[in-house]
PDB file of C-alpha atoms in Angstrom:
ATOM      1  CA  MET A   1       7.289  93.655   8.274  1.00  0.00           C
ATOM      2  CA  LYS A   2       4.787  91.903  10.527  1.00  0.00           C
ATOM      3  CA  LEU A   3       5.641  88.575   8.843  1.00  0.00           C
ATOM      4  CA  PHE A   4       9.353  89.227   9.397  1.00  0.00           C
ATOM      5  CA  ILE A   5       8.797  89.888  13.131  1.00  0.00           C
ATOM      6  CA  GLU A   6       6.655  86.751  13.461  1.00  0.00           C
ATOM      7  CA  LYS A   7       9.330  84.679  11.722  1.00  0.00           C
ATOM      8  CA  LYS A   8      11.972  86.274  13.944  1.00  0.00           C
ATOM      9  CA  TRP A   9       9.969  85.375  17.086  1.00  0.00           C
ATOM     10  CA  LEU A  10       9.394  81.889  15.764  1.00  0.00           C
ATOM     11  CA  LEU A  11      13.118  81.523  15.114  1.00  0.00           C
ATOM     12  CA  VAL A  12      13.971  82.857  18.605  1.00  0.00           C
ATOM     13  CA  THR A  13      11.379  80.529  20.177  1.00  0.00           C
ATOM     14  CA  VAL A  14      12.691  77.485  18.299  1.00  0.00           C
ATOM     15  CA  ALA A  15      16.301  78.413  19.146  1.00  0.00           C
ATOM     16  CA  ALA A  16      15.388  78.862  22.825  1.00  0.00           C
ATOM     17  CA  ALA A  17      13.554  75.530  22.862  1.00  0.00           C
ATOM     18  CA  LEU A  18      16.534  73.779  21.281  1.00  0.00           C
ATOM     19  CA  LEU A  19      18.926  75.462  23.682  1.00  0.00           C
ATOM     20  CA  LEU A  20      16.816  74.530  26.691  1.00  0.00           C
ATOM     21  CA  SER A  21      16.387  70.946  25.533  1.00  0.00           C
ATOM     22  CA  GLY A  22      20.153  70.758  25.009  1.00  0.00           C
ATOM     23  CA  CYS A  23      20.731  72.026  28.552  1.00  0.00           C
ATOM     24  CA  SER A  24      18.245  69.501  29.815  1.00  0.00           C
ATOM     25  CA  SER A  25      20.141  66.769  27.992  1.00  0.00           C
ATOM     26  CA  VAL A  26      23.479  67.938  29.439  1.00  0.00           C
ATOM     27  CA  GLU A  27      21.876  68.239  32.872  1.00  0.00           C
ATOM     28  CA  GLN A  28      20.507  64.691  32.567  1.00  0.00           C
ATOM     29  CA  SER A  29      23.898  63.408  31.444  1.00  0.00           C
ATOM     30  CA  ILE A  30      25.574  65.006  34.469  1.00  0.00           C
ATOM     31  CA  GLN A  31      22.909  63.571  36.771  1.00  0.00           C
ATOM     32  CA  ASP A  32      23.356  60.099  35.228  1.00  0.00           C
ATOM     33  CA  THR A  33      27.127  60.322  35.798  1.00  0.00           C
ATOM     34  CA  ILE A  34      26.604  61.335  39.428  1.00  0.00           C
ATOM     35  CA  ASP A  35      24.082  58.526  39.967  1.00  0.00           C
ATOM     36  CA  THR A  36      26.484  55.962  38.472  1.00  0.00           C
ATOM     37  CA  SER A  37      29.352  57.191  40.666  1.00  0.00           C
ATOM     38  CA  VAL A  38      27.224  57.083  43.818  1.00  0.00           C
ATOM     39  CA  GLU A  39      25.982  53.591  42.918  1.00  0.00           C
ATOM     40  CA  SER A  40      29.569  52.414  42.354  1.00  0.00           C
ATOM     41  CA  LEU A  41      30.708  53.951  45.657  1.00  0.00           C
ATOM     42  CA  ASN A  42      27.830  52.348  47.548  1.00  0.00           C
ATOM     43  CA  LYS A  43      28.621  48.964  45.973  1.00  0.00           C
ATOM     44  CA  THR A  44      32.291  49.279  46.954  1.00  0.00           C
ATOM     45  CA  LYS A  45      31.307  50.254  50.489  1.00  0.00           C
ATOM     46  CA  ALA A  46      28.913  47.312  50.657  1.00  0.00           C
ATOM     47  CA  GLU A  47      31.632  44.918  49.449  1.00  0.00           C
ATOM     48  CA  ASN A  48      33.873  46.016  52.317  1.00  0.00           C
ATOM     49  CA  GLN A  49      31.177  45.421  54.925  1.00  0.00           C
ATOM     50  CA  PRO A  50      31.010  42.114  56.776  1.00  0.00           C
ATOM     51  CA  VAL A  51      28.477  39.700  55.277  1.00  0.00           C
ATOM     52  CA  ALA A  52      27.107  36.472  56.693  1.00  0.00           C
ATOM     53  CA  ALA A  53      28.922  33.352  55.547  1.00  0.00           C
ATOM     54  CA  GLU A  54      28.424  29.632  55.992  1.00  0.00           C
ATOM     55  CA  PHE A  55      31.203  27.086  56.532  1.00  0.00           C
ATOM     56  CA  ILE A  56      31.151  24.478  53.729  1.00  0.00           C
ATOM     57  CA  ARG A  57      34.442  22.605  54.008  1.00  0.00           C
ATOM     58  CA  HIS A  58      37.932  22.848  55.336  1.00  0.00           C
ATOM     59  CA  VAL A  59      41.074  23.120  53.173  1.00  0.00           C
ATOM     60  CA  ASP A  60      43.981  24.010  55.486  1.00  0.00           C
ATOM     61  CA  GLY A  61      45.088  26.541  58.095  1.00  0.00           C
ATOM     62  CA  ASP A  62      44.672  29.649  55.945  1.00  0.00           C
ATOM     63  CA  THR A  63      42.165  28.553  53.287  1.00  0.00           C
ATOM     64  CA  THR A  64      38.579  27.344  53.532  1.00  0.00           C
ATOM     65  CA  VAL A  65      35.387  27.105  51.502  1.00  0.00           C
ATOM     66  CA  LEU A  66      32.508  29.344  52.569  1.00  0.00           C
ATOM     67  CA  ARG A  67      29.097  30.124  51.132  1.00  0.00           C
ATOM     68  CA  ILE A  68      28.992  33.890  50.628  1.00  0.00           C
ATOM     69  CA  ASP A  69      25.906  35.522  49.122  1.00  0.00           C
ATOM     70  CA  GLY A  70      24.603  32.088  48.149  1.00  0.00           C
ATOM     71  CA  LYS A  71      27.760  31.070  46.266  1.00  0.00           C
ATOM     72  CA  GLU A  72      30.462  28.614  47.366  1.00  0.00           C
ATOM     73  CA  GLN A  73      33.802  30.416  47.434  1.00  0.00           C
ATOM     74  CA  LYS A  74      37.301  29.150  48.177  1.00  0.00           C
ATOM     75  CA  VAL A  75      38.600  31.805  50.560  1.00  0.00           C
ATOM     76  CA  ARG A  76      42.246  32.656  51.283  1.00  0.00           C
ATOM     77  CA  PHE A  77      42.666  34.511  54.579  1.00  0.00           C
ATOM     78  CA  LEU A  78      44.246  37.937  54.098  1.00  0.00           C
ATOM     79  CA  LEU A  79      47.498  38.904  55.838  1.00  0.00           C
ATOM     80  CA  VAL A  80      48.420  35.495  57.287  1.00  0.00           C
ATOM     81  CA  ASP A  81      50.304  32.351  56.356  1.00  0.00           C
ATOM     82  CA  THR A  82      50.130  29.035  58.196  1.00  0.00           C
ATOM     83  CA  PRO A  83      52.584  26.160  57.763  1.00  0.00           C
ATOM     84  CA  GLU A  84      51.736  23.871  54.841  1.00  0.00           C
ATOM     85  CA  THR A  85      49.741  20.654  55.109  1.00  0.00           C
ATOM     86  CA  VAL A  86      48.306  20.083  51.619  1.00  0.00           C
ATOM     87  CA  LYS A  87      50.703  21.823  49.217  1.00  0.00           C
ATOM     88  CA  PRO A  88      51.847  19.426  46.459  1.00  0.00           C
ATOM     89  CA  LYS A  89      55.500  18.316  46.690  1.00  0.00           C
ATOM     90  CA  THR A  90      55.811  19.848  50.165  1.00  0.00           C
ATOM     91  CA  LYS A  91      56.060  17.849  53.375  1.00  0.00           C
ATOM     92  CA  VAL A  92      53.693  18.700  56.194  1.00  0.00           C
ATOM     93  CA  GLN A  93      55.446  21.490  58.078  1.00  0.00           C
ATOM     94  CA  PRO A  94      55.723  21.807  61.878  1.00  0.00           C
ATOM     95  CA  PHE A  95      52.539  23.315  63.363  1.00  0.00           C
ATOM     96  CA  GLY A  96      50.770  22.930  60.015  1.00  0.00           C
ATOM     97  CA  LEU A  97      48.427  20.234  61.301  1.00  0.00           C
ATOM     98  CA  GLU A  98      47.748  22.204  64.483  1.00  0.00           C
ATOM     99  CA  ALA A  99      46.901  25.329  62.464  1.00  0.00           C
ATOM    100  CA  SER A 100      44.704  23.331  60.100  1.00  0.00           C
ATOM    101  CA  LYS A 101      42.848  21.575  62.936  1.00  0.00           C
ATOM    102  CA  ARG A 102      42.361  24.847  64.820  1.00  0.00           C
ATOM    103  CA  THR A 103      40.915  26.586  61.762  1.00  0.00           C
ATOM    104  CA  LYS A 104      38.545  23.689  61.116  1.00  0.00           C
ATOM    105  CA  GLU A 105      37.515  23.574  64.786  1.00  0.00           C
ATOM    106  CA  LEU A 106      36.760  27.301  64.946  1.00  0.00           C
ATOM    107  CA  LEU A 107      34.783  27.355  61.703  1.00  0.00           C
ATOM    108  CA  SER A 108      32.853  24.115  62.223  1.00  0.00           C
ATOM    109  CA  THR A 109      31.692  25.060  65.733  1.00  0.00           C
ATOM    110  CA  ALA A 110      30.960  28.747  65.084  1.00  0.00           C
ATOM    111  CA  SER A 111      27.522  30.146  65.814  1.00  0.00           C
ATOM    112  CA  GLU A 112      28.160  32.991  63.386  1.00  0.00           C
ATOM    113  CA  ILE A 113      30.685  33.450  60.581  1.00  0.00           C
ATOM    114  CA  THR A 114      31.120  36.710  58.718  1.00  0.00           C
ATOM    115  CA  PHE A 115      33.316  37.517  55.746  1.00  0.00           C
ATOM    116  CA  GLU A 116      34.806  40.902  54.903  1.00  0.00           C
ATOM    117  CA  TYR A 117      36.673  42.117  51.831  1.00  0.00           C
ATOM    118  CA  ASP A 118      39.383  44.738  52.128  1.00  0.00           C
ATOM    119  CA  SER A 119      39.693  47.617  49.661  1.00  0.00           C
ATOM    120  CA  GLY A 120      42.318  46.031  47.362  1.00  0.00           C
ATOM    121  CA  ASP A 121      42.320  42.875  45.263  1.00  0.00           C
ATOM    122  CA  LYS A 122      39.317  40.634  45.857  1.00  0.00           C
ATOM    123  CA  ILE A 123      40.735  37.498  44.181  1.00  0.00           C
ATOM    124  CA  ASP A 124      44.272  36.056  44.141  1.00  0.00           C
ATOM    125  CA  ARG A 125      46.136  34.519  41.203  1.00  0.00           C
ATOM    126  CA  TYR A 126      44.713  31.081  42.057  1.00  0.00           C
ATOM    127  CA  GLY A 127      41.115  32.302  41.857  1.00  0.00           C
ATOM    128  CA  ARG A 128      40.578  32.313  45.616  1.00  0.00           C
ATOM    129  CA  VAL A 129      38.531  35.068  47.198  1.00  0.00           C
ATOM    130  CA  LEU A 130      40.629  37.206  49.570  1.00  0.00           C
ATOM    131  CA  GLY A 131      39.189  38.413  52.842  1.00  0.00           C
ATOM    132  CA  TYR A 132      38.900  38.488  56.592  1.00  0.00           C
ATOM    133  CA  ILE A 133      36.945  35.838  58.461  1.00  0.00           C
ATOM    134  CA  PHE A 134      35.181  36.574  61.731  1.00  0.00           C
ATOM    135  CA  VAL A 135      34.121  33.676  63.943  1.00  0.00           C
ATOM    136  CA  ASP A 136      31.534  34.700  66.528  1.00  0.00           C
ATOM    137  CA  GLY A 137      32.745  38.297  66.191  1.00  0.00           C
ATOM    138  CA  THR A 138      36.475  37.542  66.527  1.00  0.00           C
ATOM    139  CA  LEU A 139      38.920  37.903  63.635  1.00  0.00           C
ATOM    140  CA  LEU A 140      40.027  34.344  62.810  1.00  0.00           C
ATOM    141  CA  GLN A 141      43.381  35.540  61.484  1.00  0.00           C
ATOM    142  CA  LYS A 142      44.101  37.206  64.840  1.00  0.00           C
ATOM    143  CA  THR A 143      43.256  34.011  66.735  1.00  0.00           C
ATOM    144  CA  LEU A 144      45.690  31.986  64.614  1.00  0.00           C
ATOM    145  CA  VAL A 145      48.462  34.583  64.940  1.00  0.00           C
ATOM    146  CA  SER A 146      47.859  35.007  68.704  1.00  0.00           C
ATOM    147  CA  GLU A 147      48.158  31.254  69.248  1.00  0.00           C
ATOM    148  CA  GLY A 148      51.412  31.024  67.275  1.00  0.00           C
ATOM    149  CA  LEU A 149      49.797  29.054  64.444  1.00  0.00           C
ATOM    150  CA  ALA A 150      50.268  31.685  61.711  1.00  0.00           C
ATOM    151  CA  ARG A 151      52.619  34.492  60.792  1.00  0.00           C
ATOM    152  CA  VAL A 152      51.712  37.876  59.336  1.00  0.00           C
ATOM    153  CA  ALA A 153      52.467  37.634  55.602  1.00  0.00           C
ATOM    154  CA  TYR A 154      51.490  38.664  52.079  1.00  0.00           C
ATOM    155  CA  VAL A 155      51.061  42.296  53.051  1.00  0.00           C
ATOM    156  CA  LYS A 156      49.944  44.144  49.925  1.00  0.00           C
ATOM    157  CA  GLU A 157      48.523  47.653  50.051  1.00  0.00           C
ATOM    158  CA  PRO A 158      45.714  48.527  50.293  1.00  0.00           C
ATOM    159  CA  ASN A 159      44.645  45.166  51.824  1.00  0.00           C
ATOM    160  CA  THR A 160      45.934  46.146  55.268  1.00  0.00           C
ATOM    161  CA  LYS A 161      42.861  47.023  57.319  1.00  0.00           C
ATOM    162  CA  TYR A 162      43.778  44.761  60.263  1.00  0.00           C
ATOM    163  CA  LEU A 163      47.567  44.753  59.790  1.00  0.00           C
ATOM    164  CA  LEU A 164      48.472  46.674  62.956  1.00  0.00           C
ATOM    165  CA  GLU A 165      46.217  44.456  65.075  1.00  0.00           C
ATOM    166  CA  LEU A 166      47.793  41.314  63.601  1.00  0.00           C
ATOM    167  CA  GLU A 167      51.351  42.602  63.987  1.00  0.00           C
ATOM    168  CA  GLU A 168      50.700  43.338  67.666  1.00  0.00           C
ATOM    169  CA  ALA A 169      49.306  39.814  68.173  1.00  0.00           C
ATOM    170  CA  GLN A 170      52.323  38.347  66.362  1.00  0.00           C
ATOM    171  CA  GLU A 171      54.786  40.265  68.513  1.00  0.00           C
ATOM    172  CA  LYS A 172      53.097  38.936  71.658  1.00  0.00           C
ATOM    173  CA  ALA A 173      53.117  35.326  70.363  1.00  0.00           C
ATOM    174  CA  LYS A 174      56.763  35.711  69.349  1.00  0.00           C
ATOM    175  CA  ASN A 175      57.727  37.081  72.791  1.00  0.00           C
ATOM    176  CA  GLU A 176      55.957  34.138  74.441  1.00  0.00           C
ATOM    177  CA  SER A 177      57.563  31.612  72.016  1.00  0.00           C
ATOM    178  CA  LEU A 178      54.171  30.172  71.084  1.00  0.00           C
ATOM    179  CA  GLY A 179      53.755  27.568  68.335  1.00  0.00           C
ATOM    180  CA  ILE A 180      55.768  28.462  65.242  1.00  0.00           C
ATOM    181  CA  TRP A 181      57.859  30.850  67.330  1.00  0.00           C
ATOM    182  CA  SER A 182      59.027  28.027  69.638  1.00  0.00           C
ATOM    183  CA  ILE A 183      61.432  26.687  66.977  1.00  0.00           C
ATOM    184  CA  PRO A 184      64.454  29.005  66.572  1.00  0.00           C
ATOM    185  CA  GLY A 185      64.932  30.094  62.948  1.00  0.00           C
ATOM    186  CA  TYR A 186      61.816  28.251  61.714  1.00  0.00           C
ATOM    187  CA  VAL A 187      59.882  31.367  60.660  1.00  0.00           C
ATOM    188  CA  THR A 188      61.452  33.417  57.860  1.00  0.00           C
ATOM    189  CA  GLU A 189      60.367  36.389  55.755  1.00  0.00           C
ATOM    190  CA  ARG A 190      59.490  33.968  52.949  1.00  0.00           C
ATOM    191  CA  GLY A 191      57.712  31.308  54.996  1.00  0.00           C
ATOM    192  CA  TYR A 192      58.933  28.389  57.051  1.00  0.00           C
ATOM    193  CA  LYS A 193      62.184  26.356  57.000  1.00  0.00           C
TER     194      LYS A 193
END
């Protein structure tokens, strides 16, 4: 009988140990999942924060090459479109050169350039990084729109963080007939005539 009780206690002890180690394993698995989720969330938050950038070279009014996190990136400015200057099989459009020169001027003379992703797509179909550019603390896209050198365009949720601000600047430029808005019928929903 004593042997039976000892075996019973041994069996209970082993079962308890296995059960506890199983709980520990489940607990660890849950903790690992939480840690991974928090890490992913922090990375996403970090990606949407402005980061220092360096001007490398100019492309046109709404595209440039910046060094971001040590890597050269061709960057397409979110939420704006400037008239074309370098598009193959397309003539230089009115105010295209002005927009291109203004973008180059702002970036090449900036004391500080920062780049910011939005929460949607990070890269377009041409492999360009999508984001907002700040020149000495001012949103470059807003400067171009305010001066009548760009229109608000390519609005795709959820990349709309500064949309309201840009639409307000566009309305003001339109009301003052600045740049692209000075030519009746030139600006369309699909671009420029």
